[in-house]
Amino acid sequence: MANPVRVPHLALNWHPAGDLVITHASGCEMYDNHGRRHLDFTAGIGVVNTGHCHPRVVAAIEGQARALLHSQSYIALHPPILNLAKKLASVSPGAIDTFFFVNSGSEAVEAGMRMARSATGRPNIIAFQGGFHGRTAGAMTLTTSNATYRSGALPFISGVYYAPFPLPFRHRIPADEAAARCLQAIEDMLGTQTRPEHTAAFVIEPIQGEGGIHVAPDAFLQGLREICDRHGILLISDEIQAGCGRSGRMFAIEHAGVAPDVILIGKGIGSGLPLAAMGTSRALMDRVPYGSQGGTYNGNAVACAAALATLEVIEEEGLVQAACKMGAHLLSRLMALASQFPGMSLDVRGRGLMAAVEIRHADHRPATAEVESIHARCRKNGLLLLASGQEANIIRMTPPLVVTRAEIDEAVDTLSAAFDAVLT
Ligand code: PMP
């Protein structure tokens, strides 16, 4: 942020929003301390998939809070953790049926890397350029969505290599060509940088979120799976942002018909309570040294109760299907909007309710200042959006999955007015 707003007693390193204080929220609407309504097209960065304060989730939290707040899992388990693990096993792809619960996405990434190294006995991990995986040492090392996040974090952990991620719009090539080039680059890496017998896992976001809603082509994920199978390398799908129904499937990698070996879940699973998980097959999980990991709050009773209610709401209210249907409406409205600015180069992309508009000038320079101005106008007019991409020229939309058609129309109308003011 160019001019950070200083908030007394709050550190600036985490980029606090100094201009907005929210007191209550419901569904896609948030209300500030001046009583103003804001339409939330961020969902707290893909967290409140069931909408703000979903009554079922709130009731589960209230009930569990009265029964038991905390029982450290080393000392005694509780029903919510057992029921949640069983439920997650029933919705996870492939052979994934065993879970390690943690408090944040970053910790799930750390657990996944560590599990892959233990299970394969190999040291190296391949991440993808432009990916975001978190802020703890290992997760930060995997993260290359923006060099700002990495500043002050050196030295990174060793044994991490970076493969290119297909970016057809940025590189001005068709998606299938981008996929083929990146697969070739991976084959080259395995010959020149980290041999297969030294490579434990690939960690990939099937849809890069912070990087700017880059959807990995299905053929790319299928090719990656084939490389993994050929060499005994594990495929770790970071579904922390794209998972829990957001993409129009429970997990985004499922669009490609690919089953990962390991799945990382966070954000949307807790509907706002801090919970994340690393899931894999029993056989792989059993290769992690017994008792080697833990954590005071891992699998907290209230967070697990919220997560169980979240999965029930997603299922019973058909939110995966809703993400598909509403996502298609959002994308078609954004495409119609983008077509009104032929003097600019605009790319509308996404899957389900993970959508973005990338804005470049006709000569392909990133329209960073314009996007900042569009954001500011939308924010002033009660629409909360996210910026993303290393050049901050991408407008990202990740509304709650309960978003209505009318709310999508309202958001696109607000965005359209900002486009008219800034891009013409
Ligand atoms: N992976 C992905 C794909 C994410 O989007 C994020 C958070 N933006 C993380 C990992 C890290 O999660 P957390 O902030 O909960 O540590």
Coordinates of C-alpha atoms in Angstrom, one line a residue, residues 13-247:
N13 CA 3.5 -5.0 8.9
W14 CA 0.1 -6.8 8.4
H15 CA -1.4 -3.9 6.4
P16 CA -4.5 -3.1 8.6
A17 CA -7.4 -1.4 6.9
G18 CA -7.3 1.9 8.7
D19 CA -10.5 3.3 7.1
L20 CA -13.1 0.8 8.0
V21 CA -14.4 -0.7 11.2
I22 CA -17.1 -3.4 10.9
T23 CA -19.5 -4.0 13.8
H24 CA -21.8 -6.7 12.4
A25 CA -22.5 -8.7 9.3
S26 CA -24.9 -11.1 7.8
G27 CA -24.8 -13.1 4.5
C28 CA -22.9 -10.8 2.0
E29 CA -23.6 -7.6 3.9
M30 CA -21.3 -5.9 6.4
Y31 CA -22.2 -2.8 8.5
D32 CA -19.7 -0.3 9.8
N33 CA -19.5 1.7 13.0
H34 CA -21.4 4.6 11.2
G35 CA -24.2 2.3 10.2
R36 CA -23.2 2.1 6.5
R37 CA -23.8 -1.1 4.5
H38 CA -20.9 -2.7 2.6
L39 CA -21.4 -5.5 0.1
D40 CA -18.7 -8.0 0.8
F41 CA -17.2 -9.5 -2.3
T42 CA -14.1 -10.7 -0.4
A43 CA -15.7 -13.1 2.1
G44 CA -12.7 -12.2 4.4
I45 CA -10.4 -13.6 1.6
G46 CA -12.5 -16.7 0.9
V47 CA -13.3 -17.5 4.5
V48 CA -17.1 -17.0 5.1
N49 CA -18.2 -19.3 2.3
T50 CA -21.5 -19.9 4.2
G51 CA -22.0 -16.1 4.5
H52 CA -21.3 -13.9 7.5
C53 CA -22.7 -15.3 10.7
H54 CA -24.7 -18.2 9.2
P55 CA -27.3 -19.0 11.9
R56 CA -26.5 -22.8 11.8
V57 CA -22.8 -22.1 12.2
V58 CA -23.4 -19.6 15.0
A59 CA -25.7 -22.0 16.8
A60 CA -23.1 -24.8 16.6
I61 CA -20.5 -22.4 18.0
E62 CA -22.8 -21.3 20.8
G63 CA -23.7 -24.9 21.7
Q64 CA -20.2 -26.1 21.7
A65 CA -19.0 -23.0 23.7
R66 CA -21.4 -24.0 26.5
A67 CA -20.4 -27.7 26.4
L68 CA -16.6 -27.5 26.0
L69 CA -14.3 -24.8 24.8
H70 CA -11.0 -26.6 24.7
S71 CA -9.5 -30.0 25.3
Q72 CA -5.9 -30.4 24.1
S73 CA -5.9 -33.4 21.8
Y74 CA -2.9 -35.0 23.5
I75 CA -4.9 -35.2 26.7
A76 CA -8.4 -35.9 25.5
L77 CA -10.4 -35.8 22.2
H78 CA -13.9 -34.4 21.8
P79 CA -16.9 -35.3 19.6
P80 CA -16.5 -32.3 17.2
I81 CA -13.0 -33.4 16.1
L82 CA -14.0 -37.0 15.6
N83 CA -17.2 -36.1 13.7
L84 CA -15.4 -33.5 11.5
A85 CA -12.6 -35.9 10.5
K86 CA -15.2 -38.5 9.5
K87 CA -17.2 -35.9 7.5
L88 CA -14.1 -34.5 5.8
A89 CA -13.1 -38.1 4.8
S90 CA -16.5 -38.4 3.1
V91 CA -16.0 -35.3 0.9
S92 CA -12.3 -35.6 0.1
P93 CA -11.0 -36.8 -3.2
G94 CA -9.2 -40.0 -3.9
A95 CA -7.8 -42.0 -1.0
I96 CA -7.7 -39.0 1.4
D97 CA -9.3 -40.1 4.7
T98 CA -7.0 -39.0 7.5
F99 CA -6.5 -35.5 8.9
F100 CA -4.1 -33.4 11.0
F101 CA -5.8 -30.3 12.3
V102 CA -4.1 -27.0 12.8
N103 CA -5.0 -23.3 13.2
S104 CA -4.0 -21.6 10.0
G105 CA -3.4 -22.3 6.4
S106 CA 0.3 -21.7 6.8
E107 CA 0.5 -24.4 9.4
A108 CA -1.3 -26.9 7.1
V109 CA 1.3 -26.1 4.4
E110 CA 4.1 -26.8 6.9
A111 CA 2.5 -30.0 7.9
G112 CA 2.1 -31.1 4.3
M113 CA 5.7 -30.4 3.4
R114 CA 6.9 -32.3 6.5
M115 CA 4.6 -35.2 5.8
A116 CA 5.9 -35.4 2.2
R117 CA 9.5 -35.4 3.3
S118 CA 8.8 -38.1 6.0
A119 CA 6.7 -40.3 3.7
T120 CA 9.1 -40.3 0.7
G121 CA 12.4 -39.9 2.5
R122 CA 13.2 -37.2 -0.1
P123 CA 14.3 -33.7 0.7
N124 CA 13.1 -31.4 -2.1
I125 CA 9.8 -29.6 -2.7
I126 CA 8.7 -28.0 -6.0
A127 CA 6.4 -25.0 -5.7
F128 CA 4.9 -22.9 -8.5
Q129 CA 5.9 -19.3 -9.4
G130 CA 3.2 -16.9 -8.3
G131 CA 1.8 -19.2 -5.7
F132 CA 0.8 -18.1 -2.2
H133 CA 1.1 -20.6 0.7
G134 CA 1.5 -18.6 3.8
R135 CA 3.8 -16.6 6.1
T136 CA 5.6 -19.1 8.3
A137 CA 9.1 -20.1 7.4
G138 CA 8.4 -23.1 5.1
A139 CA 5.1 -21.7 3.7
M140 CA 6.8 -18.3 3.1
T141 CA 9.6 -20.1 1.2
L142 CA 7.0 -21.6 -1.1
T143 CA 5.3 -18.2 -1.6
T144 CA 6.3 -16.2 -4.7
S145 CA 3.0 -14.3 -5.4
N146 CA 4.6 -11.0 -4.5
A147 CA 8.2 -10.2 -3.4
T148 CA 7.0 -7.7 -0.8
Y149 CA 5.7 -10.6 1.3
R150 CA 9.2 -12.1 1.3
S151 CA 11.0 -9.0 2.5
G152 CA 12.7 -9.5 5.8
A153 CA 12.1 -13.2 5.8
L154 CA 15.5 -14.4 4.6
P155 CA 17.0 -16.9 4.9
F156 CA 14.4 -19.2 3.4
I157 CA 14.3 -22.9 4.0
S158 CA 16.4 -25.1 1.7
G159 CA 15.3 -27.7 -0.7
V160 CA 12.6 -25.6 -2.4
Y161 CA 12.5 -25.2 -6.2
Y162 CA 10.1 -23.1 -8.4
A163 CA 8.4 -24.3 -11.5
P164 CA 6.5 -22.0 -13.9
F165 CA 2.7 -21.8 -13.6
P166 CA 0.7 -21.4 -16.9
L167 CA -0.2 -17.8 -17.5
P168 CA -1.8 -17.5 -20.9
F169 CA -3.0 -13.9 -20.7
R170 CA 0.2 -12.6 -19.3
H171 CA 2.4 -14.4 -21.8
R172 CA -0.1 -13.9 -24.7
I173 CA -0.3 -17.5 -25.7
P174 CA -3.2 -20.1 -25.7
A175 CA -3.9 -22.0 -22.5
D176 CA -2.9 -25.4 -24.0
E177 CA 0.4 -24.0 -25.2
A178 CA 1.1 -22.4 -21.7
A179 CA 0.3 -25.8 -20.1
A180 CA 2.6 -27.7 -22.4
R181 CA 5.5 -25.3 -22.0
C182 CA 5.2 -25.5 -18.2
L183 CA 5.1 -29.3 -18.2
Q184 CA 8.2 -29.3 -20.3
A185 CA 9.9 -26.9 -17.9
I186 CA 9.1 -29.3 -15.1
E187 CA 10.6 -32.3 -17.0
D188 CA 13.7 -30.1 -17.5
M189 CA 13.9 -29.2 -13.8
L190 CA 13.8 -32.9 -12.8
G191 CA 16.7 -33.4 -15.1
T192 CA 18.8 -30.3 -14.1
Q193 CA 17.8 -29.0 -10.7
T194 CA 16.2 -31.7 -8.5
R195 CA 16.3 -35.3 -9.6
P196 CA 13.0 -37.2 -9.1
E197 CA 14.6 -39.4 -6.4
H198 CA 15.4 -36.3 -4.4
T199 CA 11.9 -34.7 -5.0
A200 CA 9.3 -35.3 -2.3
A201 CA 6.3 -33.3 -3.6
F202 CA 4.8 -30.6 -5.8
V203 CA 2.8 -28.1 -3.9
I204 CA 0.2 -26.3 -6.2
E205 CA -2.8 -24.1 -5.9
P206 CA -5.2 -25.5 -8.6
I207 CA -6.4 -21.9 -8.8
Q208 CA -3.9 -19.3 -7.7
G209 CA -5.7 -16.9 -5.4
E210 CA -3.4 -14.2 -4.2
G211 CA -1.5 -14.4 -7.5
G212 CA -4.6 -13.2 -9.3
I213 CA -7.1 -16.0 -9.9
H214 CA -5.0 -18.0 -12.4
V215 CA -6.9 -21.3 -13.1
A216 CA -4.4 -24.1 -13.9
P217 CA -5.6 -25.7 -17.2
D218 CA -7.0 -29.2 -16.6
A219 CA -4.4 -30.7 -19.0
F220 CA -1.6 -29.1 -16.9
L221 CA -2.9 -30.7 -13.7
Q222 CA -3.4 -34.1 -15.5
G223 CA 0.2 -33.8 -16.8
L224 CA 1.5 -33.0 -13.4
R225 CA -0.3 -36.0 -11.9
E226 CA 1.3 -38.2 -14.6
I227 CA 4.8 -36.9 -13.8
C228 CA 4.1 -37.6 -10.0
D229 CA 2.9 -41.1 -10.8
R230 CA 5.9 -41.8 -13.0
H231 CA 8.4 -40.7 -10.3
G232 CA 6.7 -41.5 -7.0
I233 CA 6.5 -37.7 -6.2
L234 CA 3.5 -36.6 -4.1
L235 CA 1.0 -34.1 -5.4
I236 CA -0.1 -31.6 -2.7
S237 CA -3.1 -29.5 -3.6
D238 CA -3.3 -26.3 -1.7
E239 CA -7.1 -25.8 -1.5
I240 CA -6.9 -23.3 1.3
Q241 CA -8.5 -20.6 -0.8
A242 CA -10.1 -22.5 -3.7
G243 CA -11.6 -25.3 -1.6
C244 CA -14.8 -25.8 0.4
G245 CA -17.0 -25.4 -2.6
R246 CA -15.7 -22.0 -3.8
S247 CA -14.7 -23.2 -7.3

